[in-house]
Structure formats: C-alpha cells, structure tokens
Short mmCIF file of C-alpha atoms in Angstrom, two decimals:
data_model
loop_
_atom_site.label_atom_id
_atom_site.label_comp_id
_atom_site.label_asym_id
_atom_site.label_seq_id
_atom_site.Cartn_x
_atom_site.Cartn_y
_atom_site.Cartn_z
CA UNK H 1 118.11 43.39 125.18
CA UNK H 2 116.69 42.15 121.87
CA UNK H 3 115.40 44.71 119.38
CA UNK H 4 112.27 42.53 118.95
CA UNK H 5 110.97 43.51 122.40
CA UNK H 6 107.92 45.72 122.68
CA UNK H 7 108.81 49.38 122.94
CA UNK H 8 108.87 50.90 126.39
CA UNK H 9 107.88 54.43 127.34
CA UNK H 10 111.55 55.32 126.99
CA UNK H 11 111.54 54.03 123.40
CA UNK H 12 108.50 56.17 122.70
CA UNK H 13 110.42 59.23 123.91
CA UNK H 14 113.20 58.51 121.41
CA UNK H 15 110.69 58.20 118.59
CA UNK H 16 108.85 61.33 119.68
CA UNK H 17 112.15 63.24 119.70
CA UNK H 18 112.92 62.01 116.17
CA UNK H 19 109.46 62.74 114.77
CA UNK H 20 109.32 66.19 116.38
CA UNK H 21 112.58 67.19 114.70
CA UNK H 22 111.76 65.57 111.34
CA UNK H 23 108.22 66.94 111.07
CA UNK H 24 108.48 70.29 112.82
CA UNK H 25 112.19 71.04 113.31
CA UNK H 26 111.66 71.35 117.08
CA UNK H 27 112.19 69.43 120.29
CA UNK H 28 109.06 67.75 121.74
CA UNK H 29 108.81 70.30 124.55
CA UNK H 30 108.67 73.12 121.99
CA UNK H 31 105.69 71.72 120.08
CA UNK H 32 102.27 73.32 120.21
CA UNK H 33 99.50 71.10 121.59
CA UNK H 34 98.19 70.25 118.11
CA UNK H 35 101.68 69.47 116.81
CA UNK H 36 102.37 67.26 119.84
CA UNK H 37 99.17 65.31 119.18
CA UNK H 38 100.10 64.88 115.53
CA UNK H 39 103.60 63.69 116.45
CA UNK H 40 102.16 61.26 119.00
CA UNK H 41 99.87 59.79 116.35
CA UNK H 42 102.81 59.29 114.00
CA UNK H 43 104.81 57.58 116.76
CA UNK H 44 101.89 55.30 117.61
CA UNK H 45 101.55 54.28 113.96
CA UNK H 46 105.29 53.63 113.71
CA UNK H 47 105.13 51.46 116.82
CA UNK H 48 102.27 49.44 115.41
CA UNK H 49 104.02 48.87 112.09
CA UNK H 50 107.44 48.10 113.53
CA UNK H 51 106.10 45.65 116.10
CA UNK H 52 104.15 43.86 113.37
CA UNK H 53 107.24 43.70 111.15
CA UNK H 54 109.51 42.40 113.90
CA UNK H 55 106.98 39.71 114.90
CA UNK H 56 106.50 38.51 111.34
CA UNK H 57 107.91 35.20 110.08
CA UNK H 58 110.06 37.20 107.63
CA UNK H 59 111.97 38.71 110.58
CA UNK H 60 113.21 35.27 111.65
CA UNK H 61 116.97 35.01 111.39
CA UNK H 62 117.56 38.68 110.52
CA UNK H 63 120.52 39.90 112.58
CA UNK H 64 121.95 43.41 112.53
CA UNK H 65 125.72 43.48 113.11
CA UNK H 66 126.90 45.73 115.91
CA UNK H 67 129.18 47.52 113.45
CA UNK H 68 126.14 48.59 111.40
CA UNK H 69 124.52 50.06 114.51
CA UNK H 70 127.75 51.93 115.31
CA UNK H 71 127.87 53.32 111.77
CA UNK H 72 124.32 54.66 112.20
CA UNK H 73 125.29 56.10 115.59
CA UNK H 74 128.36 57.77 114.08
CA UNK H 75 126.23 59.25 111.29
CA UNK H 76 123.94 60.90 113.85
CA UNK H 77 126.88 62.00 115.98
CA UNK H 78 128.53 63.71 112.99
CA UNK H 79 125.70 66.28 112.98
CA UNK H 80 126.68 67.47 116.47
CA UNK H 81 129.77 69.03 117.99
CA UNK H 82 131.63 66.85 120.49
CA UNK H 83 129.46 66.08 123.51
CA UNK H 84 126.37 67.89 122.15
CA UNK H 85 124.50 64.70 121.21
CA UNK H 86 124.82 63.30 124.74
CA UNK H 87 123.69 66.65 126.15
CA UNK H 88 120.69 66.73 123.82
CA UNK H 89 119.70 63.20 124.83
CA UNK H 90 120.18 63.88 128.53
CA UNK H 91 118.04 66.99 128.20
CA UNK H 92 115.14 64.74 127.24
CA UNK H 93 115.83 62.05 129.83
CA UNK H 94 117.44 59.75 127.25
CA UNK H 95 120.83 58.05 126.88
CA UNK H 96 123.26 56.54 124.38
CA UNK H 97 122.23 52.94 125.03
CA UNK H 98 118.58 53.65 124.36
CA UNK H 99 119.36 55.45 121.11
CA UNK H 100 121.55 52.55 119.95
CA UNK H 101 118.72 50.12 120.74
CA UNK H 102 116.31 52.24 118.69
CA UNK H 103 118.78 52.35 115.80
CA UNK H 104 119.19 48.57 115.91
CA UNK H 105 115.43 48.21 115.82
CA UNK H 106 115.06 50.56 112.85
CA UNK H 107 117.84 48.81 110.96
CA UNK H 108 116.19 45.44 111.53
CA UNK H 109 112.86 46.72 110.25
CA UNK H 110 114.62 48.02 107.12
CA UNK H 111 116.36 44.66 106.66
CA UNK H 112 113.07 42.78 106.94
CA UNK H 113 111.47 45.06 104.37
CA UNK H 114 114.42 44.36 102.07
CA UNK H 115 113.89 40.63 102.57
CA UNK H 116 110.24 41.01 101.61
CA UNK H 117 111.38 42.39 98.23
CA UNK H 118 113.74 39.48 97.53
CA UNK H 119 112.83 37.78 94.28
CA UNK H 120 111.18 40.78 92.67
CA UNK H 121 111.96 40.82 88.94
CA UNK H 122 114.38 43.45 87.69
CA UNK H 123 112.86 46.26 85.67
CA UNK H 124 114.00 45.73 82.08
CA UNK H 125 114.82 48.28 79.38
CA UNK H 126 111.59 47.21 77.68
CA UNK H 127 109.64 48.06 80.85
CA UNK H 128 111.36 51.44 81.01
CA UNK H 129 110.64 52.13 77.35
CA UNK H 130 106.97 51.25 77.73
CA UNK H 131 106.65 53.61 80.68
CA UNK H 132 108.53 56.39 78.87
CA UNK H 133 106.41 56.33 75.71
CA UNK H 134 103.20 56.07 77.76
CA UNK H 135 104.11 59.14 79.88
CA UNK H 136 105.92 61.47 77.48
CA UNK H 137 104.49 64.52 79.24
CA UNK H 138 106.58 63.71 82.31
CA UNK H 139 109.79 64.21 80.35
CA UNK H 140 109.08 67.67 78.95
CA UNK H 141 111.61 70.28 80.07
CA UNK H 142 110.33 73.88 79.98
CA UNK H 143 112.23 76.71 78.36
CA UNK H 144 114.62 78.51 80.71
CA UNK H 145 116.82 81.58 80.66
CA UNK H 146 120.16 82.28 82.29
CA UNK H 147 119.88 85.86 83.52
CA UNK H 148 121.60 88.71 85.32
CA UNK H 149 119.76 91.33 87.31
CA UNK H 150 120.08 94.86 88.67
CA UNK H 151 117.67 96.10 91.35
CA UNK H 152 117.19 99.60 92.75
CA UNK H 153 114.72 99.43 95.61
CA UNK H 154 111.99 101.93 96.48
CA UNK H 155 112.09 103.06 100.11
CA UNK H 156 110.74 106.52 100.91
CA UNK H 157 112.68 106.52 104.21
CA UNK H 158 115.91 107.11 102.25
CA UNK H 159 116.33 110.10 99.93
CA UNK H 160 118.24 108.05 97.33
CA UNK H 161 115.49 105.43 97.26
CA UNK H 162 112.36 107.52 96.90
CA UNK H 163 110.42 106.50 93.82
CA UNK H 164 111.73 109.45 91.80
CA UNK H 165 115.35 108.97 92.90
CA UNK H 166 115.28 105.20 92.37
CA UNK H 167 113.83 105.66 88.88
CA UNK H 168 116.46 108.24 87.99
CA UNK H 169 119.27 106.02 89.25
CA UNK H 170 118.23 102.98 87.25
CA UNK H 171 117.57 105.05 84.13
CA UNK H 172 121.16 106.31 84.37
CA UNK H 173 122.40 102.71 84.60
CA UNK H 174 120.21 101.70 81.65
CA UNK H 175 121.64 104.57 79.57
CA UNK H 176 125.21 103.41 80.26
CA UNK H 177 124.30 99.85 79.31
CA UNK H 178 122.69 100.87 76.04
CA UNK H 179 126.10 101.96 74.79
CA UNK H 180 128.11 99.27 76.57
CA UNK H 181 125.84 96.25 77.32
CA UNK H 182 128.89 94.10 78.11
CA UNK H 183 129.28 96.10 81.35
CA UNK H 184 126.09 94.66 82.86
CA UNK H 185 127.93 92.45 85.39
CA UNK H 186 130.15 95.37 86.44
CA UNK H 187 127.15 97.67 86.88
CA UNK H 188 125.31 95.01 88.89
CA UNK H 189 128.28 94.65 91.24
CA UNK H 190 128.53 98.42 91.71
CA UNK H 191 124.91 99.48 91.90
CA UNK H 192 122.44 96.60 92.41
CA UNK H 193 120.70 96.42 95.79
CA UNK H 194 119.92 92.72 95.34
CA UNK H 195 122.10 90.12 97.14
CA UNK H 196 122.97 88.78 93.66
CA UNK H 197 125.17 91.86 93.23
CA UNK H 198 127.94 89.86 94.93
CA UNK H 199 127.72 87.42 91.99
CA UNK H 200 127.76 90.24 89.42
CA UNK H 201 123.97 90.14 89.32
CA UNK H 202 123.77 86.50 88.25
CA UNK H 203 120.31 85.05 88.96
CA UNK H 204 121.21 81.70 87.41
CA UNK H 205 118.85 79.53 85.39
CA UNK H 206 115.30 80.86 85.58
CA UNK H 207 112.34 78.54 85.12
CA UNK H 208 108.81 79.79 84.39
CA UNK H 209 107.04 80.82 87.59
CA UNK H 210 110.21 81.94 89.38
CA UNK H 211 110.13 85.73 88.99
CA UNK H 212 107.44 88.37 89.34
CA UNK H 213 105.16 88.00 86.27
CA UNK H 214 106.14 91.36 84.79
CA UNK H 215 109.84 90.50 85.06
CA UNK H 216 109.43 86.99 83.72
CA UNK H 217 107.37 88.11 80.72
CA UNK H 218 110.10 90.54 79.69
CA UNK H 219 112.97 88.11 80.31
CA UNK H 220 111.45 85.35 78.18
CA UNK H 221 111.06 87.77 75.27
CA UNK H 222 114.76 88.68 75.27
CA UNK H 223 117.24 87.13 72.90
CA UNK H 224 120.63 86.02 74.15
CA UNK H 225 122.72 89.07 75.05
CA UNK H 226 119.78 91.50 75.19
CA UNK H 227 118.92 93.76 78.11
CA UNK H 228 115.37 94.58 79.19
CA UNK H 229 113.90 98.07 79.51
CA UNK H 230 113.42 99.36 83.04
CA UNK H 231 110.84 97.16 84.79
CA UNK H 232 108.95 97.67 88.02
CA UNK H 233 107.90 95.18 90.70
CA UNK H 234 106.83 95.50 94.35
CA UNK H 235 110.54 95.51 95.22
CA UNK H 236 111.48 98.46 93.02
CA UNK H 237 113.01 98.96 89.57
CA UNK H 238 114.87 96.27 87.64
CA UNK H 239 117.04 95.64 84.62
CA UNK H 240 117.44 92.10 83.31
CA UNK H 241 120.03 90.69 80.90
CA UNK H 242 119.51 87.37 79.14
CA UNK H 243 122.81 85.50 79.15
CA UNK H 244 121.57 82.30 77.50
CA UNK H 245 118.40 80.84 76.03
CA UNK H 246 117.55 77.22 76.70
CA UNK H 247 114.58 76.12 74.61
CA UNK H 248 111.86 73.75 75.76
CA UNK H 249 112.56 70.14 74.87
CA UNK H 250 111.75 66.56 75.70
CA UNK H 251 114.36 64.43 77.46
CA UNK H 252 115.41 61.49 75.30
CA UNK H 253 114.90 57.96 76.57
CA UNK H 254 118.66 57.47 76.69
CA UNK H 255 119.02 60.47 79.03
CA UNK H 256 116.52 59.18 81.59
CA UNK H 257 117.04 55.43 81.27
CA UNK H 258 119.21 54.71 84.36
CA UNK H 259 117.32 57.09 86.66
CA UNK H 260 113.91 55.99 85.38
CA UNK H 261 114.79 52.32 85.79
CA UNK H 262 115.82 52.96 89.40
CA UNK H 263 112.60 54.90 90.01
CA UNK H 264 110.42 52.14 88.58
CA UNK H 265 112.33 49.49 90.53
CA UNK H 266 111.87 51.48 93.73
CA UNK H 267 108.17 51.95 92.99
CA UNK H 268 107.82 48.21 92.54
CA UNK H 269 109.60 47.59 95.83
CA UNK H 270 107.43 50.11 97.70
CA UNK H 271 104.27 48.52 96.28
CA UNK H 272 105.39 45.06 97.46
CA UNK H 273 106.21 46.40 100.91
CA UNK H 274 102.88 48.23 101.24
CA UNK H 275 100.99 45.11 100.21
CA UNK H 276 102.92 43.01 102.71
CA UNK H 277 102.43 45.53 105.53
CA UNK H 278 98.71 45.71 104.78
CA UNK H 279 98.48 41.94 105.16
CA UNK H 280 100.22 42.16 108.55
CA UNK H 281 97.96 44.91 109.83
CA UNK H 282 94.59 43.75 108.51
CA UNK H 283 91.97 43.18 111.24
CA UNK H 284 91.77 39.46 110.50
CA UNK H 285 95.42 39.09 111.49
CA UNK H 286 95.90 41.36 114.56
CA UNK H 287 99.43 42.24 115.59
CA UNK H 288 99.23 40.38 118.88
CA UNK H 289 98.58 37.09 117.08
CA UNK H 290 101.59 37.34 114.80
CA UNK H 291 104.29 34.74 115.42
CA UNK H 292 107.48 35.94 117.06
CA UNK H 293 110.63 35.92 114.93
#
C-alpha cells in the first residue's frame, strides 16, 4: 500500500508507541493520563503535518527505495536482542509490515523536506565571519580546572563516619599529602568514598557551576599542582587537587568555522522548511484541498 495513504488507527498506534518512548521513555500503556493526552496531541500534529507534506506538489515523484526502508528497519532492530522487536510490537497489537510502512512514510516526508531546500544558497565563509563577529559572546569558553578528589562521608550510623571520625580521617590524609602531594591519586584510591576513587579520584574537567559552591570556590583558587585545605559539603569532608588550569578564552574563527558553517546552513534549511510547512497548513489552504502527489 502506498505511503501517501491516510493513516489508519493502526498507524496511529505505531506513532503513539514511538512518541511515548521518545518523550517519556515508556510504553503507551504505562503513561499517566496527562502524559497520554500530551502524546496523543503530538501524534495528531504529526499526522496533520505528514499528510499535508505527502499531498503537496513537492511530493510528486519522490520514491523511497525498499533498501532504504530495510536499512531503517535494521537500525531499529539493532537496539533489540533477536526476536525482542517482534515481541514488543506484538505486545501492542502491531506487526513488522506496519512498522515498515510507517518507516517508508517517515523517509518520504524527510525526502520531501530535503527537496524543499533544493536551491538554497550555500553559507559562505563571509557569512560565517559576519555571524561570528556579531555574536562573539557565543564563542567564549569559561575557565576550567582538571581536578582530583577525596571524599570522606558523614554518616552517624557508622562509627568511622561520625562527624568527628570523618574529620579525623581526612585530616590524617591531608597531613600525609602536605609532605607528599604527589601521592594524592594513591590516597584517593585507598581512602576516598566517592565512586571516582576507582579512577584515582579523577573528577575530570570541571566547569563553573558543577561542584558545590564551597568546593568550586576553593578549586578555582588553586594553582596547578596545589591541594585544597579540608572542605565540607552536605556529603561530608573533601580534599581537592588541581591537576591543570585552563584559562577562559574565546574560540578563534578558524576553530569554529566548519561547525558554525554547518549550523548556519542547517538553520537556513529549517527556516525554509518551517516557512513551507506554514504555507501548507494555513487556514486558507486546508490540508484536504491539497493536490495529491
């Protein structure tokens, strides 16, 4: 059956299954009433848009090869163990053929939207440069620190983790590190109660706003190779070591040129597609009066 046909109730079930997982990470039957209503509204809007696209003159002559549909099917199937996809579909009263038909329909809609963008001018280096110098604030990179971390938690249910015991334990670690700061990774592996202990206490690259404020303030005052005094947070007591300092800077135009050009080109394409879709869906040109492709 042609992918241009109007969607049946079965098609709607496929779309509801997809939207439920994409929006809420659940099957339709697991959605709360409000979530189900929201998902149904999204499906209804998708139906309206897709039917308008497939009935548009631009859809004429667009054919999706069977191999492309099979590639999309294989991509979905790769997320499941053998036989699980068919079981999942059957559990919702769906089947392979219906899913393939939905995939063919989606692929055709995407192809039509690509056709709408044919003839758009390429974004030039001059365009990219104009955008860059007009939006310099977007290319500022904040200062960061590469840090290691030791945590001793406070938990009055355990004698070794009462506030007094935890403080004494971390003070003992801090004393050892004052004489041999190079042993921080070893001490983190042996004593830290943070999961990062398995990575020798490595927190990685820390951006502003990542840690508790009292920890972050201390870390960003440390020079490379320095260790903090004992710090306290709601989790317990901490020691931080600054492994590297990366100062704030602005990305150069040459660094962002390829990615920024792609972003501007994609923005241009999305704007064209939105404008075209709006013309299809405007009240003066209702969907039912659009010519069939």
